[in-house]
Amino acid sequence: MEPRQPPSRTDGEAATRFAHLAQQDGGVHTSLKSRSAMFSKILIANRGEIAVRVERACEELGIATVAVYSELDRDTLHVKRADEAFLLGPGPAAESYLAIDKLLEVIERCGAEAVHPGYGFLAENAGFAAALEQRGITFIGPPSSAIQAMGSKTRARELMANAGVPIVPGTTEPVETIDDARELIASTIGYPVAVKAAGGGGGKGFRVALDEDKLQDAFEGASREGEKFFSDPTVYLERYLPDPRHVEVQVLADKHGNVIHLGERDCSIQRRHQKLIEEAPAPAVDAELRARIGKIATEAAAAVDYAGAGTIEGLLQGGEYFFLEMNTRVQVEHPVTEMVTGIDIVKEGIRVAAGEPLSFSQEDVEMRGHAIECRINAEDASKNFAPAPAKIGHYREPAGPGVRVESGVGPGSEITPMYDPMVAKLIVWDADREQATARMLRALREYEIEGLKTLLPFHEAILQSRQWADAETCRDLIEDRKWLRQLAFHDMAMAPADGEAEGEVQTVELAYTVEVSGKRFDVKVIGPAVGPPSSINGAAAPAAGAGAARKAPRRNERARGGGAAGGGDTLTSPMQGTVLKVAVAPGAAVQEGALVCVIEAMKMENEIMAHKAGKVAELPIAVGASVASGDTLAVITSA
Ligand code: MV4
């Protein structure tokens, strides 16, 4: 990628742009790239890979960093890397990363002039941004007024419609009752309809009603989730688009009225509204469409007096683009845009927060090649993407040409169920989509993470699929339980695998390195375990332990509890939570994949499906009951 050149400072527009500097300096001629306003110390109100990402940007800009951490994060990378670090409190985010009063105290103590919120936690909390503004501390992000305007999805839709930005057809006002909704749908919107929480975003509080029969469930579900997540049960309606692509535009704005865009990203590969793979440019967007949606995005940002890095999320269907919502922060997937534009979005965000004008103009932005990002979550795709927190053993990141890893973990890191399961992002760049795909596959295979079940095998499978090659949304694969089951981890020291009856001989997989006539081969032996299971992990076990195999046996990773459903007939809880709904009755016949119950954990509703077909022989759960990870939810016996 080419280095970015600062724009010419001789044109008339730039001269006007910098007029304020001359005034502030009383007419003294200073360098236009004045460093005087740049921060000397920034507090990063976040954890994990994004905290590390911001620390790196600060180091490059010569800015000192202050980390904050919870009791669970004492030994993490983001803490070790920072120049100073302060304990906030216990693990729960409400007592640490979300504790505004504690953060304000630390800010005062450490003397940081600015706060970078990263994403999640307080990044889109208008109250936090306003509290900093009041204290004369710079919030590295937009003004609190812009966060507030975009935070209410109905208000955002109204503002955008008034600014001439196309929105998904539907209401711009809250819909108070189901009867009101029924009427509006009959008169204007039609079915299928999307019911969304006004306080929502990112798919939280989003339900679809295919017909009138499903409206009540959708309406109440969206409202309930809105209340739980955002303390706001208000919902609105949108026409449900049957098969759109999720296309979002990265914008950057400075405090001098300049708003530019860095092109788009396609984030259509999602599961339960969690993005899994993102790419730039979007396969379905050409130069003409890019210019059109870029204009829509910059106009949307300008309409709320935006400053900093932001994203306009939208749906693309048949060449039509509709505004969905604005994310008023740096996003998880920002690196794919950095890779194709060569622009450091995080550094640019810090510079504009310090009052510097954007260091380039729209004409300077060029997209080159293709970038893909895979989110490496501690989840088991073969078990309905169950969270799989554990301690990482051996760990080695991929490297080489065009490969970038953004992670907050290393060997020995503990992944706690308390926070986001995303432990790293793997990003690659190459000249085009096909070559970037080959490079990603190479990097995925190079990634060694022991002791932790991650989405590495899932990504490897998706990127080899015909659907990915054809740039489809891959929704069919992500929802195909059979397809996902082939990604099962072959556990070595665990209970019998799914489908095996208790008492049956346990199958194990062992990796050996052999030399045949001087040529080295890695072989896998899959068969019945010999001797007690404990010996499998013992010192005598070939290759399973330290360093015996040339390549780490990635598919042999041992689970350390959590996440996995039990073997045989027993369906165990993959998480700690509260039973919200029991969908089967004792004695009932169930199909594999049928809903057994819903468990609420960290405010998310998790649907637990039958791991096999059979009869519900035991059902030791009830609505409202607490369950721990590993507790029996149901016993399903074969007919
Ligand atoms: C939609 C939609 C269809 N119609 N809204 C919202 C949050 C984001 N995670 C995806 N969202 C969607 N909103 C209307 N009116 C479909 C989705 C959607 C989606 C869109 C493009 C690509 C993949 C998707 C996966 C799930 C949901």
XYZ file of C-alpha atoms and ligand atoms in Angstrom:
666
model
C 0.000 0.000 0.000
C 1.147 3.448 -0.770
C 2.002 5.814 2.054
C -0.502 8.604 2.376
C 0.623 12.016 1.421
C -0.733 14.975 3.314
C -2.962 17.035 1.048
C -1.606 20.132 -0.552
C -1.928 23.075 1.800
C -1.837 25.619 -0.954
C -5.384 25.263 -2.228
C -8.043 27.723 -1.200
C -10.123 25.189 0.670
C -7.260 24.239 2.956
C -6.478 27.879 3.621
C -10.046 28.437 4.786
C -9.950 25.248 6.792
C -6.955 26.420 8.761
C -8.143 29.989 9.256
C -9.137 29.219 12.860
C -5.557 28.348 13.748
C -4.257 31.686 12.606
C -6.945 33.409 14.644
C -6.225 31.449 17.791
C -2.560 32.186 17.451
C -3.238 35.913 17.160
C -1.994 35.897 13.609
C 1.354 34.349 14.461
C 2.464 32.186 11.597
C 2.638 28.617 12.845
C 3.008 25.279 11.202
C -0.365 24.129 9.935
C 0.333 20.725 11.414
C 0.579 22.280 14.846
C 1.390 19.640 17.478
C 0.519 21.902 20.360
C -3.017 20.593 20.677
C -2.039 16.920 20.526
C -2.659 14.984 23.733
C 0.208 13.857 25.894
C -1.752 11.181 27.795
C -4.834 9.166 26.875
C -6.871 6.855 29.089
C -8.287 3.818 27.313
C -11.627 2.848 28.817
C -11.680 -0.668 27.416
C -10.008 -4.074 27.454
C -8.898 -6.836 25.076
C -7.783 -6.440 21.514
C -9.280 -2.968 20.986
C -7.461 -1.578 24.036
C -4.206 -2.958 22.613
C -5.077 -1.491 19.190
C -5.528 1.992 20.714
C -2.336 1.635 22.767
C -0.380 0.891 19.602
C -1.830 3.986 17.913
C -0.896 6.121 20.926
C 2.655 4.742 20.984
C 3.075 5.658 17.329
C 1.770 9.160 18.016
C 4.062 9.589 21.037
C 1.171 9.686 23.506
C 1.386 8.052 26.940
C -1.287 5.435 27.677
C -3.331 4.676 30.767
C -5.063 1.314 31.011
C -7.929 0.425 33.317
C -8.783 -3.107 34.307
C -11.037 -5.330 36.349
C -9.890 -7.882 38.904
C -10.219 -10.582 36.232
C -7.912 -8.724 33.872
C -4.871 -8.205 36.100
C -2.603 -10.299 33.879
C -3.804 -9.199 30.476
C -1.910 -7.763 27.531
C -3.687 -4.427 27.503
C -2.581 -3.820 31.096
C 1.022 -4.917 30.599
C 1.377 -2.785 27.518
C 0.166 0.483 29.016
C 2.424 3.111 30.598
C 0.161 3.246 33.649
C -2.707 1.053 34.785
C -5.496 1.412 37.337
C -7.758 -1.198 38.875
C -11.433 -0.315 38.497
C -13.083 -3.090 40.492
C -14.510 -6.609 40.364
C -15.109 -8.539 37.160
C -18.692 -7.612 36.356
C -18.610 -4.768 33.838
C -21.077 -2.728 35.890
C -18.447 -2.596 38.654
C -15.486 -1.993 36.358
C -15.535 -1.092 32.661
C -18.999 0.485 32.891
C -18.449 2.251 36.225
C -18.445 5.899 35.099
C -17.761 7.292 38.584
C -14.692 5.083 39.021
C -13.408 6.025 35.580
C -13.837 9.735 36.284
C -11.851 9.262 39.493
C -8.998 7.541 37.652
C -9.023 10.197 34.921
C -8.598 12.896 37.531
C -5.865 10.945 39.316
C -3.784 10.179 36.219
C -4.164 13.503 34.456
C -5.186 12.124 31.063
C -6.475 14.834 28.740
C -8.542 12.468 26.638
C -10.393 9.155 26.837
C -10.631 6.571 24.098
C -13.676 4.339 24.630
C -12.924 1.667 21.993
C -16.128 -0.200 21.082
C -18.764 -1.673 23.387
C -18.854 -0.701 27.086
C -19.146 3.131 27.226
C -18.352 3.867 23.577
C -21.899 4.918 22.754
C -22.921 6.200 26.158
C -23.931 9.837 25.642
C -23.952 10.415 29.419
C -20.304 9.386 29.710
C -19.295 11.585 26.762
C -21.215 14.503 28.290
C -19.609 13.959 31.724
C -16.175 14.190 30.110
C -17.155 17.242 28.061
C -18.254 18.945 31.298
C -14.889 18.264 32.906
C -12.920 19.534 29.947
C -11.679 16.030 29.098
C -11.797 15.137 25.408
C -13.945 12.141 24.488
C -12.265 10.562 21.473
C -15.415 10.215 19.446
C -18.330 12.356 18.368
C -20.038 15.026 20.489
C -22.496 13.549 23.004
C -25.316 15.170 21.011
C -24.477 13.001 17.970
C -24.347 9.845 20.116
C -27.722 10.733 21.567
C -29.289 11.534 18.195
C -28.143 8.237 16.684
C -28.810 6.238 19.881
C -32.546 6.479 19.408
C -33.162 4.492 16.247
C -36.517 6.202 15.623
C -35.005 9.660 16.036
C -32.095 8.650 13.788
C -34.525 7.452 11.117
C -36.463 10.711 11.320
C -33.282 12.827 11.114
C -31.979 10.796 8.186
C -35.288 10.961 6.304
C -35.312 14.742 6.777
C -31.721 14.964 5.522
C -32.714 13.112 2.358
C -30.990 9.857 3.369
C -32.974 6.784 2.201
C -34.213 4.673 5.157
C -35.785 1.205 5.137
C -39.523 1.893 4.592
C -41.424 1.832 7.887
C -42.160 4.074 10.864
C -40.040 6.927 12.189
C -42.195 7.139 15.306
C -42.512 4.571 18.079
C -45.430 2.181 17.679
C -47.261 2.067 20.993
C -49.503 -0.996 20.785
C -49.878 -4.205 18.821
C -53.163 -2.876 17.465
C -51.390 0.219 16.131
C -48.778 -2.046 14.566
C -51.440 -4.250 12.960
C -53.094 -1.200 11.409
C -49.862 0.352 10.107
C -48.801 -2.946 8.556
C -52.196 -3.402 6.903
C -52.294 0.138 5.535
C -48.667 0.746 4.479
C -45.821 -1.601 5.409
C -47.130 -5.105 4.680
C -45.666 -8.482 5.666
C -43.078 -9.687 6.349
C -42.276 -6.969 8.859
C -39.273 -6.280 11.094
C -40.053 -5.195 14.655
C -37.080 -3.403 16.188
C -36.359 -1.859 19.577
C -35.971 1.940 19.400
C -33.091 1.821 21.871
C -31.590 -1.106 19.995
C -28.868 -1.565 17.478
C -26.734 -4.360 16.184
C -29.787 -6.576 15.951
C -30.576 -6.499 19.683
C -34.330 -6.343 20.046
C -34.932 -7.320 16.419
C -37.739 -9.734 15.549
C -39.386 -10.678 12.291
C -43.082 -11.390 11.799
C -43.733 -13.283 8.587
C -47.498 -12.878 8.949
C -50.095 -11.487 11.333
C -50.091 -14.674 13.440
C -46.461 -14.010 14.382
C -46.863 -10.299 15.068
C -47.668 -10.535 18.771
C -44.621 -12.727 19.505
C -42.361 -10.454 17.488
C -43.729 -7.266 19.018
C -43.500 -8.526 22.590
C -40.099 -10.138 22.020
C -38.553 -6.974 20.586
C -40.097 -4.863 23.330
C -38.913 -7.207 26.087
C -35.363 -7.248 24.740
C -35.376 -3.454 24.343
C -36.417 -3.115 27.981
C -33.742 -5.540 29.162
C -30.824 -4.165 27.171
C -31.662 -0.495 26.869
C -34.304 0.101 29.567
C -36.605 1.148 26.732
C -39.490 -1.078 25.581
C -40.316 1.232 22.638
C -40.395 -0.472 19.230
C -40.781 0.616 15.607
C -41.505 -1.156 12.352
C -39.600 -1.641 9.118
C -40.440 -3.552 5.971
C -38.490 -6.808 6.235
C -36.162 -7.165 3.262
C -35.915 -10.852 2.330
C -32.248 -11.247 1.425
C -30.256 -8.052 1.741
C -26.526 -7.622 2.124
C -25.192 -5.777 5.145
C -23.065 -3.012 3.665
C -21.632 -0.269 5.838
C -19.645 2.841 5.028
C -16.718 4.085 7.124
C -16.772 7.832 7.658
C -14.259 10.205 9.196
C -15.085 13.761 10.200
C -12.989 16.502 11.764
C -14.099 19.439 13.887
C -13.770 21.835 10.954
C -16.703 20.576 8.928
C -14.835 18.081 6.744
C -16.580 14.723 6.349
C -15.151 12.036 4.096
C -15.779 8.326 3.586
C -13.328 5.428 3.232
C -15.548 3.194 1.140
C -17.594 0.272 2.335
C -17.368 -3.083 4.083
C -19.583 -6.083 3.539
C -20.562 -7.764 6.816
C -23.275 -10.106 5.584
C -21.854 -13.190 7.261
C -23.448 -12.974 10.674
C -24.997 -15.234 13.191
C -27.632 -13.922 15.571
C -26.538 -10.440 14.495
C -22.962 -11.095 15.507
C -20.733 -10.426 12.545
C -18.337 -13.280 11.888
C -16.544 -12.348 8.660
C -16.158 -8.905 7.100
C -14.529 -7.792 3.882
C -13.642 -4.685 1.919
C -14.489 -3.760 -0.735
C -17.991 -5.258 -0.824
C -18.280 -7.765 -3.680
C -21.654 -6.281 -4.675
C -20.479 -2.651 -4.826
C -18.875 -1.047 -7.875
C -17.274 2.394 -8.162
C -20.532 4.087 -9.091
C -22.513 2.557 -6.215
C -19.585 3.307 -3.889
C -19.763 6.988 -4.763
C -23.544 6.947 -4.230
C -23.519 5.239 -0.812
C -20.457 7.253 0.186
C -22.420 10.439 -0.405
C -25.370 9.053 1.571
C -22.996 8.235 4.446
C -21.214 11.597 4.582
C -24.558 13.402 4.427
C -25.874 11.232 7.260
C -22.823 12.070 9.400
C -22.974 15.776 8.567
C -26.655 15.850 9.599
C -25.664 15.168 13.235
C -22.503 17.357 13.218
C -20.379 14.264 13.479
C -16.697 14.224 14.422
C -14.299 11.296 14.563
C -14.625 7.801 13.107
C -18.120 6.446 12.535
C -20.000 3.926 10.462
C -23.212 4.173 8.520
C -24.770 0.720 8.498
C -27.187 -0.094 5.727
C -28.883 -2.794 3.742
C -28.213 -3.305 0.058
C -30.908 -5.030 -1.917
C -31.068 -5.120 -5.680
C -28.959 -1.998 -6.113
C -31.039 -0.074 -3.577
C -29.322 1.145 -0.403
C -31.158 1.881 2.836
C -29.817 3.498 6.008
C -30.111 1.136 8.982
C -28.286 2.868 11.827
C -25.122 4.751 12.623
C -22.456 3.338 14.906
C -20.889 6.347 16.560
C -17.547 4.701 17.372
C -14.685 2.770 15.896
C -15.922 -0.692 14.891
C -14.526 -4.183 15.372
C -14.119 -4.555 11.603
C -12.342 -1.242 10.950
C -9.061 -3.011 10.001
C -10.347 -4.263 6.625
C -10.870 -0.650 5.595
C -7.418 0.276 6.927
C -5.898 -2.514 4.840
C -7.457 -1.395 1.545
C -7.064 2.363 2.062
C -3.760 2.489 3.960
C -5.383 4.925 6.388
C -5.005 4.394 10.129
C -8.557 5.029 11.338
C -7.673 4.944 15.037
C -4.816 7.439 14.710
C -6.936 9.693 12.519
C -9.689 9.569 15.155
C -7.219 10.679 17.832
C -5.866 13.496 15.642
C -9.283 14.924 14.833
C -10.293 14.670 18.504
C -7.281 16.866 19.283
C -8.649 19.419 16.824
C -6.426 18.660 13.865
C -8.055 18.763 10.461
C -8.273 15.494 8.528
C -4.855 14.789 7.053
C -6.278 13.996 3.602
C -9.279 14.777 1.440
C -11.844 12.562 -0.310
C -9.827 12.584 -3.534
C -6.829 11.139 -1.684
C -8.787 8.037 -0.667
C -8.190 5.059 -2.924
C -9.137 1.447 -2.349
C -6.538 -1.098 -3.369
C -6.845 -4.879 -3.326
C -9.072 -6.862 -0.996
C -9.132 -7.418 2.761
C -10.956 -10.047 4.832
C -11.389 -10.282 8.603
C -12.327 -13.419 10.538
C -13.405 -13.003 14.144
C -11.713 -15.631 16.274
C -14.283 -16.236 19.002
C -13.980 -18.700 21.865
C -17.062 -20.536 20.634
C -17.893 -24.024 19.417
C -19.661 -23.675 16.054
C -20.586 -27.375 16.079
C -22.510 -26.882 19.332
C -24.743 -24.024 18.281
C -21.866 -21.562 18.760
C -21.838 -22.204 22.506
C -19.390 -19.948 24.333
C -16.294 -21.972 25.245
C -14.304 -19.972 27.766
C -11.084 -21.691 28.859
C -7.409 -21.121 29.502
C -5.179 -20.955 26.462
C -2.166 -23.258 26.456
C 0.294 -23.100 23.615
C -0.404 -20.089 21.387
C 1.174 -18.920 18.156
C -0.208 -16.323 15.789
C 0.104 -16.525 12.016
C 2.394 -14.098 10.238
C 3.897 -13.518 6.833
C 2.869 -11.351 3.884
C -0.447 -9.543 4.133
C -1.379 -10.997 7.512
C -2.456 -8.933 10.501
C -3.571 -10.217 13.890
C -5.371 -8.017 16.403
C -5.546 -9.876 19.672
C -5.622 -9.298 23.379
C -4.403 -12.756 24.341
C -1.273 -14.866 24.440
C -0.030 -18.171 25.833
C -1.641 -18.830 29.215
C -4.381 -16.239 28.809
C -7.612 -17.035 30.555
C -10.784 -16.402 28.531
C -13.485 -15.554 31.015
C -17.207 -15.990 30.374
C -17.640 -12.518 31.872
C -16.722 -10.648 28.687
C -17.015 -10.834 24.931
C -15.912 -14.202 23.494
C -13.949 -12.550 20.677
C -10.310 -13.195 21.545
C -8.678 -12.079 18.311
C -9.250 -10.887 14.783
C -7.367 -12.287 11.844
C -7.138 -9.899 8.925
C -5.495 -10.478 5.561
C -4.886 -8.347 2.514
C -4.115 -9.420 -1.041
C -4.566 -8.096 -4.552
C -8.047 -9.527 -5.085
C -10.787 -11.502 -3.298
C -9.654 -14.901 -4.512
C -6.067 -14.408 -3.455
C -7.133 -12.863 -0.151
C -9.234 -15.988 0.463
C -6.257 -18.269 -0.187
C -4.136 -16.138 2.108
C -6.768 -16.264 4.859
C -6.963 -20.052 4.604
C -3.182 -20.239 4.910
C -3.224 -17.942 7.946
C -6.101 -19.823 9.621
C -4.127 -23.068 9.301
C -1.046 -21.349 10.680
C -2.881 -20.124 13.795
C -2.112 -22.358 16.794
C -4.382 -22.039 19.830
C -4.342 -24.909 22.287
C -6.831 -25.587 25.035
C -9.488 -23.325 23.572
C -12.276 -24.099 21.146
C -12.471 -21.287 18.641
C -14.090 -20.455 15.332
C -10.872 -21.304 13.413
C -12.355 -24.529 11.912
C -15.609 -22.716 11.129
C -13.815 -19.997 9.183
C -11.712 -22.553 7.353
C -14.866 -24.382 6.258
C -16.781 -21.243 5.233
C -13.895 -19.885 3.177
C -13.683 -23.146 1.251
C -17.403 -23.213 0.457
C -18.988 -22.576 -2.931
C -21.232 -20.011 -1.232
C -18.251 -17.915 -0.151
C -16.644 -18.216 -3.585
C -19.885 -16.916 -5.085
C -19.967 -14.076 -2.512
C -23.262 -15.232 -1.040
C -24.321 -14.354 2.508
C -23.736 -18.001 3.601
C -26.890 -17.874 5.727
C -27.797 -21.408 4.598
C -24.500 -22.809 5.928
C -24.539 -20.907 9.207
C -28.014 -22.240 9.966
C -27.310 -25.795 8.790
C -26.798 -27.922 11.905
C -25.543 -30.892 9.932
C -22.964 -28.778 8.168
C -21.893 -27.194 11.461
C -21.574 -30.578 13.174
C -18.752 -31.615 10.879
C -16.763 -28.879 12.638
C -16.919 -30.740 15.938
C -13.770 -30.751 17.981
C -12.530 -34.264 18.615
C -12.018 -34.058 22.321
C -9.472 -36.336 23.786
C -10.081 -36.108 27.473
C -13.786 -35.580 27.561
C -17.000 -37.444 27.965
C -18.103 -39.651 25.048
C -18.837 -37.702 21.913
C -22.369 -36.767 20.919
C -24.493 -39.639 19.805
C -22.455 -42.269 21.610
C -24.222 -44.102 24.341
C -22.707 -44.091 27.782
C -20.613 -47.162 28.404
C -19.544 -47.405 24.804
C -15.839 -47.443 24.120
C -14.459 -43.961 23.812
C -12.885 -42.879 20.553
C -9.701 -40.857 20.738
C -7.571 -39.152 18.196
C -3.799 -39.196 18.548
C -1.209 -37.440 16.455
C 2.165 -39.055 15.723
C 5.116 -37.997 13.687
C 6.665 -40.891 11.768
C 9.591 -41.147 9.424
C 9.242 -43.506 6.516
C 12.472 -44.015 4.597
C 13.706 -40.746 5.994
C 10.610 -38.801 4.936
C 8.621 -37.186 7.675
C 4.852 -37.718 7.969
C 2.316 -36.429 10.451
C -0.270 -39.100 11.024
C -3.509 -39.133 12.946
C -4.666 -42.362 14.561
C -8.352 -42.398 15.380
C -9.636 -45.359 17.334
C -10.660 -46.785 20.683
C -8.807 -45.523 23.695
C -6.393 -47.979 25.220
C -6.144 -47.897 28.979
C -7.822 -45.375 31.260
C -8.570 -41.931 29.749
C -6.113 -40.258 32.110
C -3.203 -41.880 30.332
C -4.186 -40.159 27.125
C -2.922 -36.897 28.471
C -0.082 -38.405 30.385
C 3.566 -37.931 29.666
C 3.637 -41.099 27.601
C 0.950 -39.871 25.239
C 2.366 -39.259 21.815
C 2.136 -35.779 20.326
C -0.677 -34.637 22.550
C 1.674 -32.925 24.928
C 4.580 -30.614 24.373
C 6.333 -30.371 21.096
C 6.133 -33.943 19.818
C 4.289 -32.976 16.666
C 5.802 -30.694 14.085
C 2.458 -28.952 13.706
C 0.203 -28.367 16.656
C -2.690 -30.816 16.399
C -5.258 -28.087 16.095
C -8.259 -30.332 15.812
C -7.181 -32.219 18.907
C -7.650 -29.339 21.242
C -8.804 -30.413 24.644
C -11.744 -28.613 26.131
C -11.379 -27.501 29.691
C -15.033 -27.553 30.569
C -17.724 -25.058 29.707
C -19.518 -24.813 26.443
C -19.747 -28.441 25.542
C -22.971 -30.335 25.838
C -22.711 -33.589 27.716
C -22.289 -36.912 25.970
C -24.820 -39.654 25.486
C -28.396 -38.909 26.432
C -27.669 -35.955 28.658
C -28.130 -32.439 27.348
C -26.102 -30.130 29.578
C -26.138 -26.371 29.851
C -23.325 -24.721 27.933
C -23.557 -21.679 30.175
C -24.563 -20.293 33.507
C -27.891 -18.503 33.401
C -31.599 -18.476 34.108
C -34.200 -20.671 32.451
C -36.537 -18.318 30.578
C -38.661 -20.859 28.787
C -39.070 -24.635 28.698
C -40.260 -25.681 25.243
C -40.768 -29.432 25.794
C -42.727 -31.547 28.240
C -41.442 -34.633 30.075
C -42.136 -37.721 28.008
C -42.444 -35.785 24.762
C -40.791 -36.960 21.560
C -38.275 -34.478 20.139
C -36.424 -34.180 16.862
C -32.739 -33.399 16.806
C -32.362 -29.639 16.716
C -35.772 -29.002 18.334
C -35.937 -26.192 20.882
C -35.661 -27.588 24.416
C -35.397 -24.425 26.446
C -34.245 -20.818 26.439
C -31.550 -19.743 28.879
C -30.896 -16.128 29.575
C -27.222 -15.401 30.147
C -25.707 -11.936 30.163
C -29.086 -10.606 28.992
C -28.931 -12.729 25.834
C -31.578 -15.319 25.157
C -29.862 -18.573 24.178
C -31.899 -21.248 22.502
C -30.847 -24.709 23.591
C -31.648 -27.364 21.026
C -32.022 -31.133 21.402
C -28.653 -32.741 20.645
C -30.392 -35.888 19.380
C -33.824 -37.233 18.530
C -35.667 -39.229 21.163
C -37.915 -39.056 24.181
C -37.543 -36.504 26.974
C -36.905 -38.931 29.824
C -35.841 -36.332 32.377
C -36.379 -32.598 32.503
C -34.959 -31.264 35.764
C -35.506 -27.583 34.895
C -38.243 -25.025 35.397
C -38.835 -21.465 34.276
C -36.988 -19.082 36.558
C -34.477 -21.650 37.778
C -30.760 -20.908 37.767
C -28.493 -23.316 35.948
C -24.737 -23.595 36.000
C -22.533 -24.532 33.101
C -22.602 -28.352 32.842
C -25.912 -28.808 34.667
C -28.295 -31.330 33.135
C -31.112 -29.648 31.211
C -32.724 -32.774 29.830
C -32.096 -36.458 29.329
C -33.182 -37.609 25.887
C -33.365 -41.354 25.375
C -33.419 -42.978 21.981
C -36.645 -44.652 20.880
C -32.966 -6.070 8.643
C -33.050 -7.169 7.764
C -34.099 -7.199 6.899
N -35.024 -6.202 6.890
N -33.913 -5.103 8.601
C -30.195 -5.672 11.541
C -28.975 -5.713 12.330
C -27.945 -6.386 11.515
N -27.186 -7.261 12.329
C -28.706 -7.124 10.424
N -30.010 -6.630 10.463
C -30.983 -6.886 9.565
N -31.963 -5.937 9.505
C -34.916 -5.183 7.742
N -35.847 -4.216 7.723
C -32.063 -8.164 7.842
C -31.028 -8.022 8.740
C -30.090 -9.107 8.788
C -29.064 -9.246 7.829
C -28.881 -8.326 6.799
C -27.890 -8.487 5.870
C -27.037 -9.571 5.941
C -27.175 -10.491 6.952
C -28.188 -10.337 7.910
C -28.322 -11.270 8.939
C -29.296 -11.099 9.866
C -30.181 -10.032 9.776
